């Protein structure tokens, strides 16, 4: 059995792990993407070790130089990652120490347990900021589409049945609101991620006079007032993955919203709705049916939500039975977290691009929104304004709808006599209710799809997203 000795094997081990063990336990194949943050954490730790005199000035300088060289090699794709060294932390430390003897002092007062917690937090902070930006951009794409077609009306649906008319922009802004709440959840999670665990050691801190505040400041773990944010319990700090779960939960909700938006896009792009046309570049063809143009981006956006939910469930399950503190199970957190971050970010980005390459079919929208049945509720409101109790008005208009169906006429083509055959309260002005433009001008409650209100909301978002 060929064996190698990772740096985690102290003098108590007579031999290295077997190849099968190394293969089963390694994480370098996926945690190497943390390399930049691992080095960043090590640089801050080294600066602190210099400050408390563990490293001499020369040792510190040599370590910084060595790490800079390693950074350049990794960036150039020239660094040799060694699975035998298990993970990103030991790969980097071992290589540094091979080049710079003082590298052997770098792990003073530190464990991979607080190191990996640190790396994950550093990595996730950047990821949240990036996702934040991309999600805001998707909001912009939705607002732009709404503005471009600000006069377009479509039916709003409940139970996927035509219900009442709305501006297309109102429908799109519904998603902007959802995304805004997603952003708030991500921002809340950021605050709890932005706490420095370094100095927690393996689980019980250190007997050395480490300067935790200094490290936290160097790594930007500070609140809005510049106050360093430190974990307050070493055992919690090395076991806690709440911040990762919270991100995956916020991302799962974001994925729900993306999936619902995708579903609307898929419906709208169908021949049955025909409300939108997605540009060729953002659709795919069928290998068999030459006429097909499929909304695959939206379908994948809908489909990928499944793995994002699965990742959340995996993390919750991973954590639920773990005794304090660190357990190797925690290594399984990374791929789920990475996959969630990658999936939602890619989805948000491609959805924004697709929406920017989507045209609205005004004629089809107008035809659908012109269905007078969409204004049946307005006719009931008409009777209410004449003093009729709503329940009675609802019943009367139901009878009008039945009459229209029986006579094969659209609702707005019934005569006054026909309306009055149902209820004497209908007057000459009753049919005026079916003027769609006027109907939309009347819906101006806050949050309603009225002409003025939707324009106001579009303007508000435009300004907020500027
Ligand atoms: N690769 C490990 C992980 O991802 C790093 C921490 C290992 N700690 C340990 N005590 N074995 O969790």
Tab-separated table of C-alpha atoms and ligand atoms in Angstrom:
chain	number	residue	atom	x	y	z
A	1	UNK	CA	0.000	0.000	0.000
A	2	UNK	CA	1.494	3.278	-1.120
A	3	UNK	CA	1.091	5.949	1.522
A	4	UNK	CA	1.800	9.627	1.911
A	5	UNK	CA	1.738	11.773	5.002
A	6	UNK	CA	-0.606	14.771	4.959
A	7	UNK	CA	0.371	17.557	7.359
A	8	UNK	CA	-2.559	16.632	9.583
A	9	UNK	CA	-0.774	13.400	10.554
A	10	UNK	CA	1.158	14.088	13.703
A	11	UNK	CA	3.998	12.011	15.081
A	12	UNK	CA	1.493	9.594	16.589
A	13	UNK	CA	0.776	8.067	13.190
A	14	UNK	CA	3.097	5.313	12.105
A	15	UNK	CA	1.887	5.488	8.537
A	16	UNK	CA	-0.162	7.556	6.124
A	17	UNK	CA	-3.721	6.774	5.038
A	18	UNK	CA	-4.401	4.154	2.408
A	19	UNK	CA	-5.113	5.345	-1.102
A	20	UNK	CA	-8.761	4.340	-0.780
A	21	UNK	CA	-9.075	6.286	2.466
A	22	UNK	CA	-7.437	9.333	0.954
A	23	UNK	CA	-9.810	9.169	-1.975
A	24	UNK	CA	-12.857	8.817	0.227
A	25	UNK	CA	-11.935	11.631	2.582
A	26	UNK	CA	-10.449	14.193	0.207
A	27	UNK	CA	-12.185	17.468	-0.481
A	28	UNK	CA	-9.562	19.143	-2.640
A	29	UNK	CA	-11.534	18.205	-5.763
A	30	UNK	CA	-14.219	20.679	-4.733
A	31	UNK	CA	-12.917	22.896	-1.920
A	32	UNK	CA	-10.020	24.179	-3.994
A	33	UNK	CA	-12.342	26.881	-5.210
A	34	UNK	CA	-11.909	28.395	-1.736
A	35	UNK	CA	-8.205	28.952	-2.382
A	36	UNK	CA	-8.332	32.718	-2.692
A	37	UNK	CA	-10.250	33.104	0.531
A	38	UNK	CA	-8.037	30.577	2.289
A	39	UNK	CA	-4.971	32.597	1.371
A	40	UNK	CA	-6.684	35.814	2.379
A	41	UNK	CA	-7.468	34.363	5.797
A	42	UNK	CA	-3.905	33.109	6.140
A	43	UNK	CA	-2.494	36.521	5.257
A	44	UNK	CA	-4.575	38.149	7.987
A	45	UNK	CA	-3.624	35.431	10.463
A	46	UNK	CA	0.049	35.864	9.563
A	47	UNK	CA	-0.164	39.634	10.031
A	48	UNK	CA	-1.618	39.035	13.481
A	49	UNK	CA	1.069	36.438	14.344
A	50	UNK	CA	3.664	39.028	13.384
A	51	UNK	CA	1.981	41.570	15.645
A	52	UNK	CA	2.111	39.267	18.668
A	53	UNK	CA	5.682	38.277	17.926
A	54	UNK	CA	5.147	34.671	16.822
A	55	UNK	CA	6.585	35.562	13.426
A	56	UNK	CA	9.655	37.727	12.969
A	57	UNK	CA	9.545	40.541	10.449
A	58	UNK	CA	11.644	38.472	8.038
A	59	UNK	CA	9.496	35.366	8.489
A	60	UNK	CA	6.358	37.342	7.894
A	61	UNK	CA	7.791	38.947	4.776
A	62	UNK	CA	8.865	35.524	3.454
A	63	UNK	CA	5.407	34.081	4.076
A	64	UNK	CA	3.691	36.972	2.283
A	65	UNK	CA	6.069	36.625	-0.631
A	66	UNK	CA	5.520	32.883	-0.782
A	67	UNK	CA	1.760	33.307	-0.738
A	68	UNK	CA	1.870	35.896	-3.482
A	69	UNK	CA	3.887	33.514	-5.646
A	70	UNK	CA	1.380	30.720	-4.974
A	71	UNK	CA	-1.468	33.094	-5.870
A	72	UNK	CA	0.126	33.832	-9.237
A	73	UNK	CA	0.668	30.154	-9.939
A	74	UNK	CA	-2.902	29.216	-9.130
A	75	UNK	CA	-4.179	32.079	-11.283
A	76	UNK	CA	-1.998	30.866	-14.136
A	77	UNK	CA	-3.270	27.309	-13.662
A	78	UNK	CA	0.212	26.108	-12.820
A	79	UNK	CA	-0.295	25.092	-9.225
A	80	UNK	CA	-0.216	21.350	-8.560
A	81	UNK	CA	-3.072	20.321	-6.304
A	82	UNK	CA	-2.353	17.104	-4.479
A	83	UNK	CA	-5.265	14.890	-3.443
A	84	UNK	CA	-3.006	13.171	-0.933
A	85	UNK	CA	-3.024	16.425	1.023
A	86	UNK	CA	-6.779	16.147	1.477
A	87	UNK	CA	-8.040	19.662	1.264
A	88	UNK	CA	-7.345	23.198	0.144
A	89	UNK	CA	-6.032	24.256	3.548
A	90	UNK	CA	-3.335	21.601	3.692
A	91	UNK	CA	-2.427	21.890	0.033
A	92	UNK	CA	-1.698	25.571	0.402
A	93	UNK	CA	0.049	25.313	3.743
A	94	UNK	CA	2.191	22.369	2.692
A	95	UNK	CA	3.292	24.086	-0.484
A	96	UNK	CA	4.039	27.315	1.349
A	97	UNK	CA	6.079	25.479	3.966
A	98	UNK	CA	7.982	23.584	1.287
A	99	UNK	CA	9.071	26.944	-0.127
A	100	UNK	CA	9.259	28.998	3.056
A	101	UNK	CA	10.293	27.218	6.267
A	102	UNK	CA	8.457	29.800	8.376
A	103	UNK	CA	5.258	28.500	6.799
A	104	UNK	CA	5.382	25.867	9.543
A	105	UNK	CA	4.489	28.608	12.018
A	106	UNK	CA	1.420	29.732	10.121
A	107	UNK	CA	-0.938	27.278	11.759
A	108	UNK	CA	-0.114	28.627	15.235
A	109	UNK	CA	-3.307	29.085	17.243
A	110	UNK	CA	-5.385	27.918	14.316
A	111	UNK	CA	-7.182	24.745	13.376
A	112	UNK	CA	-8.676	23.695	10.100
A	113	UNK	CA	-11.941	23.808	11.980
A	114	UNK	CA	-11.953	27.560	12.453
A	115	UNK	CA	-10.088	27.964	9.172
A	116	UNK	CA	-12.745	26.238	7.089
A	117	UNK	CA	-15.499	28.145	8.883
A	118	UNK	CA	-13.627	31.333	8.055
A	119	UNK	CA	-13.064	30.412	4.418
A	120	UNK	CA	-16.699	29.565	3.906
A	121	UNK	CA	-17.834	32.826	5.440
A	122	UNK	CA	-15.386	34.836	3.353
A	123	UNK	CA	-16.427	33.004	0.212
A	124	UNK	CA	-20.132	33.312	0.906
A	125	UNK	CA	-19.861	37.031	1.603
A	126	UNK	CA	-18.508	37.592	-1.901
A	127	UNK	CA	-21.071	35.255	-3.348
A	128	UNK	CA	-23.950	37.080	-1.676
A	129	UNK	CA	-22.700	40.431	-2.945
A	130	UNK	CA	-22.431	39.068	-6.481
A	131	UNK	CA	-25.862	37.431	-6.388
A	132	UNK	CA	-27.262	40.652	-5.000
A	133	UNK	CA	-25.974	42.532	-8.020
A	134	UNK	CA	-27.285	39.995	-10.513
A	135	UNK	CA	-30.699	39.833	-8.877
A	136	UNK	CA	-30.953	43.604	-8.968
A	137	UNK	CA	-30.143	43.379	-12.651
A	138	UNK	CA	-32.994	40.934	-13.172
A	139	UNK	CA	-35.268	43.437	-11.465
A	140	UNK	CA	-34.041	46.047	-13.924
A	141	UNK	CA	-34.771	43.756	-16.876
A	142	UNK	CA	-38.324	43.239	-15.605
A	143	UNK	CA	-38.865	46.968	-15.096
A	144	UNK	CA	-37.457	47.754	-18.550
A	145	UNK	CA	-39.798	45.283	-20.214
A	146	UNK	CA	-42.708	46.772	-18.288
A	147	UNK	CA	-41.725	50.280	-19.320
A	148	UNK	CA	-41.256	49.360	-22.956
A	149	UNK	CA	-44.774	47.956	-23.095
A	150	UNK	CA	-46.310	50.191	-20.463
A	151	UNK	CA	-49.596	50.521	-22.368
A	152	UNK	CA	-50.088	46.786	-22.869
A	153	UNK	CA	-52.954	45.142	-21.011
A	154	UNK	CA	-53.367	41.431	-20.438
A	155	UNK	CA	-55.856	39.362	-18.497
A	156	UNK	CA	-54.800	38.702	-14.926
A	157	UNK	CA	-55.498	35.087	-13.951
A	158	UNK	CA	-56.646	33.140	-10.947
A	159	UNK	CA	-56.838	29.349	-11.251
A	160	UNK	CA	-55.284	30.014	-14.674
A	161	UNK	CA	-58.713	31.314	-15.724
A	162	UNK	CA	-59.101	34.840	-17.029
A	163	UNK	CA	-60.035	37.048	-14.100
A	164	UNK	CA	-59.549	40.812	-14.429
A	165	UNK	CA	-57.470	43.026	-16.707
A	166	UNK	CA	-54.046	44.188	-15.574
A	167	UNK	CA	-51.184	46.016	-17.180
A	168	UNK	CA	-48.451	43.631	-18.291
A	169	UNK	CA	-46.139	45.894	-16.291
A	170	UNK	CA	-48.166	45.176	-13.154
A	171	UNK	CA	-47.664	41.449	-13.665
A	172	UNK	CA	-43.924	41.945	-14.198
A	173	UNK	CA	-43.595	44.223	-11.187
A	174	UNK	CA	-45.080	41.469	-9.032
A	175	UNK	CA	-41.818	39.605	-9.630
A	176	UNK	CA	-39.778	42.713	-8.905
A	177	UNK	CA	-41.451	42.806	-5.484
A	178	UNK	CA	-40.693	39.119	-4.849
A	179	UNK	CA	-37.062	39.614	-5.827
A	180	UNK	CA	-36.845	42.614	-3.535
A	181	UNK	CA	-37.861	40.456	-0.587
A	182	UNK	CA	-35.285	37.873	-1.700
A	183	UNK	CA	-32.666	40.595	-1.628
A	184	UNK	CA	-33.683	41.578	1.893
A	185	UNK	CA	-33.362	37.970	3.018
A	186	UNK	CA	-29.922	37.712	1.406
A	187	UNK	CA	-28.865	40.958	3.070
A	188	UNK	CA	-30.062	39.689	6.449
A	189	UNK	CA	-28.071	36.513	5.946
A	190	UNK	CA	-25.029	38.556	5.007
A	191	UNK	CA	-25.018	40.241	8.417
A	192	UNK	CA	-24.893	36.859	10.157
A	193	UNK	CA	-22.283	35.522	7.713
A	194	UNK	CA	-20.110	38.554	8.270
A	195	UNK	CA	-18.770	37.387	11.648
A	196	UNK	CA	-15.200	36.206	12.125
A	197	UNK	CA	-14.702	32.729	13.643
A	198	UNK	CA	-10.899	32.755	13.559
A	199	UNK	CA	-9.384	32.339	17.002
A	200	UNK	CA	-11.857	29.595	17.898
A	201	UNK	CA	-9.168	27.009	17.222
A	202	UNK	CA	-10.277	23.406	16.972
A	203	UNK	CA	-13.132	24.105	19.391
A	204	UNK	CA	-11.662	25.736	22.480
A	205	UNK	CA	-9.771	28.820	21.361
A	206	UNK	CA	-6.087	29.096	22.171
A	207	UNK	CA	-3.755	29.734	25.075
A	208	UNK	CA	-1.823	32.166	22.879
A	209	UNK	CA	-2.636	35.898	23.036
A	210	UNK	CA	-4.211	36.014	19.570
A	211	UNK	CA	-5.698	39.332	18.487
A	212	UNK	CA	-9.080	38.386	17.154
A	213	UNK	CA	-10.270	41.958	16.585
A	214	UNK	CA	-7.273	42.705	14.439
A	215	UNK	CA	-7.887	39.677	12.208
A	216	UNK	CA	-11.579	40.532	11.936
A	217	UNK	CA	-10.779	44.102	10.904
A	218	UNK	CA	-8.188	43.016	8.361
A	219	UNK	CA	-10.747	40.709	6.777
A	220	UNK	CA	-13.550	43.249	6.769
A	221	UNK	CA	-15.649	41.485	9.400
A	222	UNK	CA	-17.023	44.772	10.682
A	223	UNK	CA	-20.485	46.260	11.055
A	224	UNK	CA	-21.652	49.496	9.464
A	225	UNK	CA	-19.938	51.449	12.228
A	226	UNK	CA	-16.617	49.680	11.632
A	227	UNK	CA	-16.903	47.573	14.803
A	228	UNK	CA	-15.279	44.131	14.464
A	229	UNK	CA	-17.757	41.266	14.429
A	230	UNK	CA	-16.471	38.184	16.275
A	231	UNK	CA	-18.114	34.881	17.043
A	232	UNK	CA	-18.700	34.760	20.804
A	233	UNK	CA	-18.499	31.041	21.464
A	234	UNK	CA	-15.662	28.924	20.110
A	235	UNK	CA	-17.712	25.717	20.073
A	236	UNK	CA	-20.549	27.373	18.198
A	237	UNK	CA	-18.113	29.001	15.803
A	238	UNK	CA	-16.570	25.770	14.531
A	239	UNK	CA	-19.863	23.849	14.327
A	240	UNK	CA	-22.156	26.537	13.024
A	241	UNK	CA	-23.252	26.366	9.435
A	242	UNK	CA	-26.458	28.373	10.001
A	243	UNK	CA	-25.141	31.048	7.710
A	244	UNK	CA	-24.851	28.532	4.882
A	245	UNK	CA	-28.310	27.135	5.578
A	246	UNK	CA	-29.749	30.623	5.683
A	247	UNK	CA	-28.234	31.420	2.334
A	248	UNK	CA	-29.536	28.168	0.870
A	249	UNK	CA	-32.995	28.911	2.282
A	250	UNK	CA	-33.040	32.436	0.846
A	251	UNK	CA	-31.759	31.006	-2.429
A	252	UNK	CA	-34.483	28.343	-2.392
A	253	UNK	CA	-37.156	31.028	-2.141
A	254	UNK	CA	-35.437	32.968	-4.878
A	255	UNK	CA	-35.502	29.772	-6.950
A	256	UNK	CA	-39.248	29.479	-6.297
A	257	UNK	CA	-39.743	32.972	-7.646
A	258	UNK	CA	-37.555	32.320	-10.664
A	259	UNK	CA	-39.473	29.133	-11.319
A	260	UNK	CA	-42.827	30.895	-11.211
A	261	UNK	CA	-41.573	33.613	-13.514
A	262	UNK	CA	-40.276	30.891	-15.816
A	263	UNK	CA	-43.669	29.204	-15.797
A	264	UNK	CA	-45.399	32.440	-16.815
A	265	UNK	CA	-42.864	32.935	-19.595
A	266	UNK	CA	-43.441	29.379	-20.829
A	267	UNK	CA	-47.196	29.881	-20.890
A	268	UNK	CA	-46.951	33.278	-22.545
A	269	UNK	CA	-44.643	31.927	-25.245
A	270	UNK	CA	-47.088	29.125	-26.146
A	271	UNK	CA	-49.275	29.419	-29.245
A	272	UNK	CA	-52.292	29.325	-26.940
A	273	UNK	CA	-51.293	32.572	-25.201
A	274	UNK	CA	-48.915	34.027	-27.755
A	275	UNK	CA	-48.254	37.062	-25.530
A	276	UNK	CA	-44.486	37.088	-26.038
A	277	UNK	CA	-41.830	36.115	-28.505
A	278	UNK	CA	-38.452	35.109	-27.124
A	279	UNK	CA	-35.579	35.942	-29.480
A	280	UNK	CA	-34.143	32.986	-31.402
A	281	UNK	CA	-30.844	33.203	-29.565
A	282	UNK	CA	-32.642	32.500	-26.303
A	283	UNK	CA	-34.724	29.567	-27.490
A	284	UNK	CA	-33.868	26.114	-28.758
A	285	UNK	CA	-35.164	23.907	-31.517
A	286	UNK	CA	-36.413	20.366	-31.583
A	287	UNK	CA	-34.238	17.619	-33.067
A	288	UNK	CA	-37.303	16.133	-34.731
A	289	UNK	CA	-39.988	18.761	-35.246
A	290	UNK	CA	-38.687	21.487	-37.546
A	291	UNK	CA	-41.337	24.042	-36.581
A	292	UNK	CA	-40.512	24.012	-32.848
A	293	UNK	CA	-39.032	26.891	-30.926
A	294	UNK	CA	-38.813	25.952	-27.305
A	295	UNK	CA	-38.418	28.093	-24.179
A	296	UNK	CA	-35.728	25.821	-22.747
A	297	UNK	CA	-34.085	28.533	-20.668
A	298	UNK	CA	-37.280	29.097	-18.760
A	299	UNK	CA	-37.895	25.356	-18.461
A	300	UNK	CA	-34.428	24.795	-17.027
A	301	UNK	CA	-34.891	27.734	-14.673
A	302	UNK	CA	-38.039	26.009	-13.445
A	303	UNK	CA	-36.343	22.619	-13.320
A	304	UNK	CA	-33.210	23.751	-11.541
A	305	UNK	CA	-35.238	24.987	-8.593
A	306	UNK	CA	-35.514	21.324	-7.596
A	307	UNK	CA	-31.835	20.910	-6.890
A	308	UNK	CA	-31.738	24.178	-4.981
A	309	UNK	CA	-34.501	22.871	-2.680
A	310	UNK	CA	-32.649	19.568	-2.426
A	311	UNK	CA	-29.463	21.310	-1.357
A	312	UNK	CA	-31.292	23.063	1.457
A	313	UNK	CA	-32.759	19.773	2.643
A	314	UNK	CA	-29.337	18.129	2.432
A	315	UNK	CA	-27.767	20.794	4.641
A	316	UNK	CA	-30.522	20.669	7.237
A	317	UNK	CA	-30.243	16.885	7.370
A	318	UNK	CA	-26.463	17.069	7.535
A	319	UNK	CA	-26.581	19.243	10.646
A	320	UNK	CA	-29.466	17.871	12.628
A	321	UNK	CA	-27.756	15.030	14.435
A	322	UNK	CA	-24.249	16.351	14.875
A	323	UNK	CA	-22.905	16.519	18.413
A	324	UNK	CA	-20.839	19.590	19.153
A	325	UNK	CA	-18.429	20.550	17.783
A	326	UNK	CA	-16.735	19.912	14.463
A	327	UNK	CA	-17.437	16.590	12.767
A	328	UNK	CA	-16.113	15.563	9.412
A	329	UNK	CA	-19.692	15.365	8.162
A	330	UNK	CA	-19.425	19.134	7.809
A	331	UNK	CA	-17.161	18.700	4.823
A	332	UNK	CA	-20.329	17.694	2.968
A	333	UNK	CA	-21.687	21.231	3.286
A	334	UNK	CA	-19.545	22.632	0.496
A	335	UNK	CA	-20.820	21.007	-2.648
A	336	UNK	CA	-24.429	21.722	-1.670
A	337	UNK	CA	-23.603	25.348	-0.899
A	338	UNK	CA	-21.551	25.804	-4.055
A	339	UNK	CA	-24.213	24.191	-6.189
A	340	UNK	CA	-26.930	26.427	-4.797
A	341	UNK	CA	-24.860	29.564	-5.299
A	342	UNK	CA	-23.864	28.576	-8.841
A	343	UNK	CA	-27.349	27.493	-9.835
A	344	UNK	CA	-29.288	30.524	-8.654
A	345	UNK	CA	-26.703	32.935	-9.950
A	346	UNK	CA	-26.619	31.391	-13.404
A	347	UNK	CA	-30.410	31.268	-13.491
A	348	UNK	CA	-30.872	34.866	-12.412
A	349	UNK	CA	-28.366	35.991	-15.016
A	350	UNK	CA	-29.795	34.062	-17.957
A	351	UNK	CA	-33.371	35.025	-17.081
A	352	UNK	CA	-32.393	38.696	-17.184
A	353	UNK	CA	-30.722	38.237	-20.559
A	354	UNK	CA	-33.695	36.325	-21.918
A	355	UNK	CA	-36.134	39.025	-20.812
A	356	UNK	CA	-33.978	41.626	-22.531
A	357	UNK	CA	-34.441	39.599	-25.699
A	358	UNK	CA	-38.168	39.141	-25.431
A	359	UNK	CA	-40.752	41.051	-27.433
A	360	UNK	CA	-44.388	41.426	-26.489
A	361	UNK	CA	-47.101	40.624	-29.006
A	362	UNK	CA	-49.342	43.645	-28.579
A	363	UNK	CA	-52.137	42.339	-30.813
A	364	UNK	CA	-52.494	39.031	-28.951
A	365	UNK	CA	-52.420	40.801	-25.597
A	366	UNK	CA	-55.016	43.323	-26.726
A	367	UNK	CA	-57.283	40.573	-28.019
A	368	UNK	CA	-57.061	38.661	-24.745
A	369	UNK	CA	-57.445	41.742	-22.549
A	370	UNK	CA	-60.386	42.899	-24.684
A	371	UNK	CA	-62.529	40.026	-23.390
A	372	UNK	CA	-65.430	41.970	-21.803
A	373	UNK	CA	-66.007	39.189	-19.279
A	374	UNK	CA	-62.879	40.466	-17.511
A	375	UNK	CA	-64.967	43.475	-16.469
A	376	UNK	CA	-67.876	41.544	-14.974
A	377	UNK	CA	-66.699	42.596	-11.532
A	378	UNK	CA	-66.761	46.231	-12.662
A	379	UNK	CA	-70.406	45.734	-13.636
A	380	UNK	CA	-71.114	44.452	-10.128
A	381	UNK	CA	-69.304	47.496	-8.684
A	382	UNK	CA	-71.567	49.634	-10.914
A	383	UNK	CA	-74.614	48.186	-9.158
A	384	UNK	CA	-72.963	48.654	-5.776
A	385	UNK	CA	-72.518	52.332	-6.579
A	386	UNK	CA	-76.267	52.435	-7.203
A	387	UNK	CA	-76.782	51.220	-3.655
A	388	UNK	CA	-77.168	47.474	-4.202
A	389	UNK	CA	-75.551	45.134	-1.655
A	390	UNK	CA	-72.540	43.445	-3.257
A	391	UNK	CA	-73.841	39.894	-2.784
A	392	UNK	CA	-76.995	40.819	-4.703
A	393	UNK	CA	-74.996	42.622	-7.385
A	394	UNK	CA	-72.721	39.594	-7.736
A	395	UNK	CA	-75.769	37.404	-8.256
A	396	UNK	CA	-77.334	39.801	-10.799
A	397	UNK	CA	-74.175	40.048	-12.880
A	398	UNK	CA	-73.887	36.261	-12.768
A	399	UNK	CA	-77.330	36.133	-14.346
A	400	UNK	CA	-76.214	38.689	-16.965
A	401	UNK	CA	-73.221	36.486	-17.808
A	402	UNK	CA	-75.535	33.471	-18.149
A	403	UNK	CA	-77.822	35.474	-20.430
A	404	UNK	CA	-74.882	36.538	-22.599
A	405	UNK	CA	-73.810	32.929	-22.851
A	406	UNK	CA	-77.342	31.830	-23.764
A	407	UNK	CA	-77.752	34.482	-26.445
A	408	UNK	CA	-74.224	33.903	-27.740
A	409	UNK	CA	-73.274	37.560	-27.311
A	410	UNK	CA	-70.254	39.074	-25.644
A	411	UNK	CA	-71.142	40.715	-22.336
A	412	UNK	CA	-70.773	44.246	-23.706
A	413	UNK	CA	-73.176	43.629	-26.612
A	414	UNK	CA	-76.250	42.991	-24.519
A	415	UNK	CA	-78.946	45.630	-24.916
A	416	UNK	CA	-80.184	47.795	-22.094
A	417	UNK	CA	-83.500	45.912	-22.288
A	418	UNK	CA	-81.674	42.598	-21.845
A	419	UNK	CA	-79.743	43.952	-18.859
A	420	UNK	CA	-82.930	45.280	-17.328
A	421	UNK	CA	-84.634	41.925	-17.858
A	422	UNK	CA	-82.175	40.710	-15.217
A	423	UNK	CA	-82.349	43.727	-12.927
A	424	UNK	CA	-84.077	47.077	-13.185
A	425	UNK	CA	-81.144	48.794	-11.491
A	426	UNK	CA	-79.126	48.707	-14.746
A	427	UNK	CA	-79.262	52.146	-16.370
A	428	UNK	CA	-78.279	53.635	-19.712
A	429	UNK	CA	-74.707	54.127	-18.516
A	430	UNK	CA	-74.224	50.464	-17.538
A	431	UNK	CA	-72.488	49.471	-20.756
A	432	UNK	CA	-69.980	52.278	-20.255
A	433	UNK	CA	-68.390	49.974	-17.701
A	434	UNK	CA	-66.878	47.989	-20.581
A	435	UNK	CA	-64.666	50.838	-21.771
A	436	UNK	CA	-61.352	49.193	-20.883
A	437	UNK	CA	-59.369	52.404	-20.794
A	438	UNK	CA	-61.778	53.994	-18.371
A	439	UNK	CA	-61.925	50.822	-16.364
A	440	UNK	CA	-58.146	50.870	-15.921
A	441	UNK	CA	-58.184	54.548	-14.958
A	442	UNK	CA	-60.431	53.686	-12.008
A	443	UNK	CA	-58.137	51.177	-10.301
A	444	UNK	CA	-55.910	53.498	-8.404
A	445	UNK	CA	-55.676	52.079	-4.943
A	446	UNK	CA	-52.106	51.648	-3.775
A	447	UNK	CA	-50.835	48.412	-5.301
A	448	UNK	CA	-53.706	48.144	-7.794
A	449	UNK	CA	-53.193	47.756	-11.561
A	450	UNK	CA	-54.659	51.190	-12.419
A	451	UNK	CA	-53.122	53.376	-15.107
A	452	UNK	CA	-51.763	56.012	-12.741
A	453	UNK	CA	-50.739	53.588	-10.043
A	454	UNK	CA	-48.770	51.314	-12.375
A	455	UNK	CA	-46.993	54.334	-13.876
A	456	UNK	CA	-46.166	55.452	-10.352
A	457	UNK	CA	-44.817	52.017	-9.410
A	458	UNK	CA	-42.741	51.801	-12.585
A	459	UNK	CA	-41.261	55.199	-11.811
A	460	UNK	CA	-40.581	54.219	-8.212
A	461	UNK	CA	-38.719	51.085	-9.265
A	462	UNK	CA	-36.861	52.884	-12.013
A	463	UNK	CA	-35.568	55.340	-9.457
A	464	UNK	CA	-34.843	52.725	-6.818
A	465	UNK	CA	-32.894	50.554	-9.248
A	466	UNK	CA	-30.960	53.403	-10.851
B	1	LIG	N1	-11.840	19.620	4.672
B	1	LIG	C1	-12.396	19.839	5.963
B	1	LIG	C2	-13.838	20.346	5.824
B	1	LIG	O1	-14.181	20.751	4.786
B	1	LIG	C3	-11.604	20.873	6.668
B	1	LIG	C4	-11.661	20.734	8.148
B	1	LIG	C5	-11.061	19.457	8.577
B	1	LIG	N2	-10.964	19.373	9.973
B	1	LIG	C6	-10.698	18.216	10.589
B	1	LIG	N3	-10.640	18.241	11.864
B	1	LIG	N4	-10.534	17.116	9.918
B	1	LIG	O2	-14.617	20.331	6.743
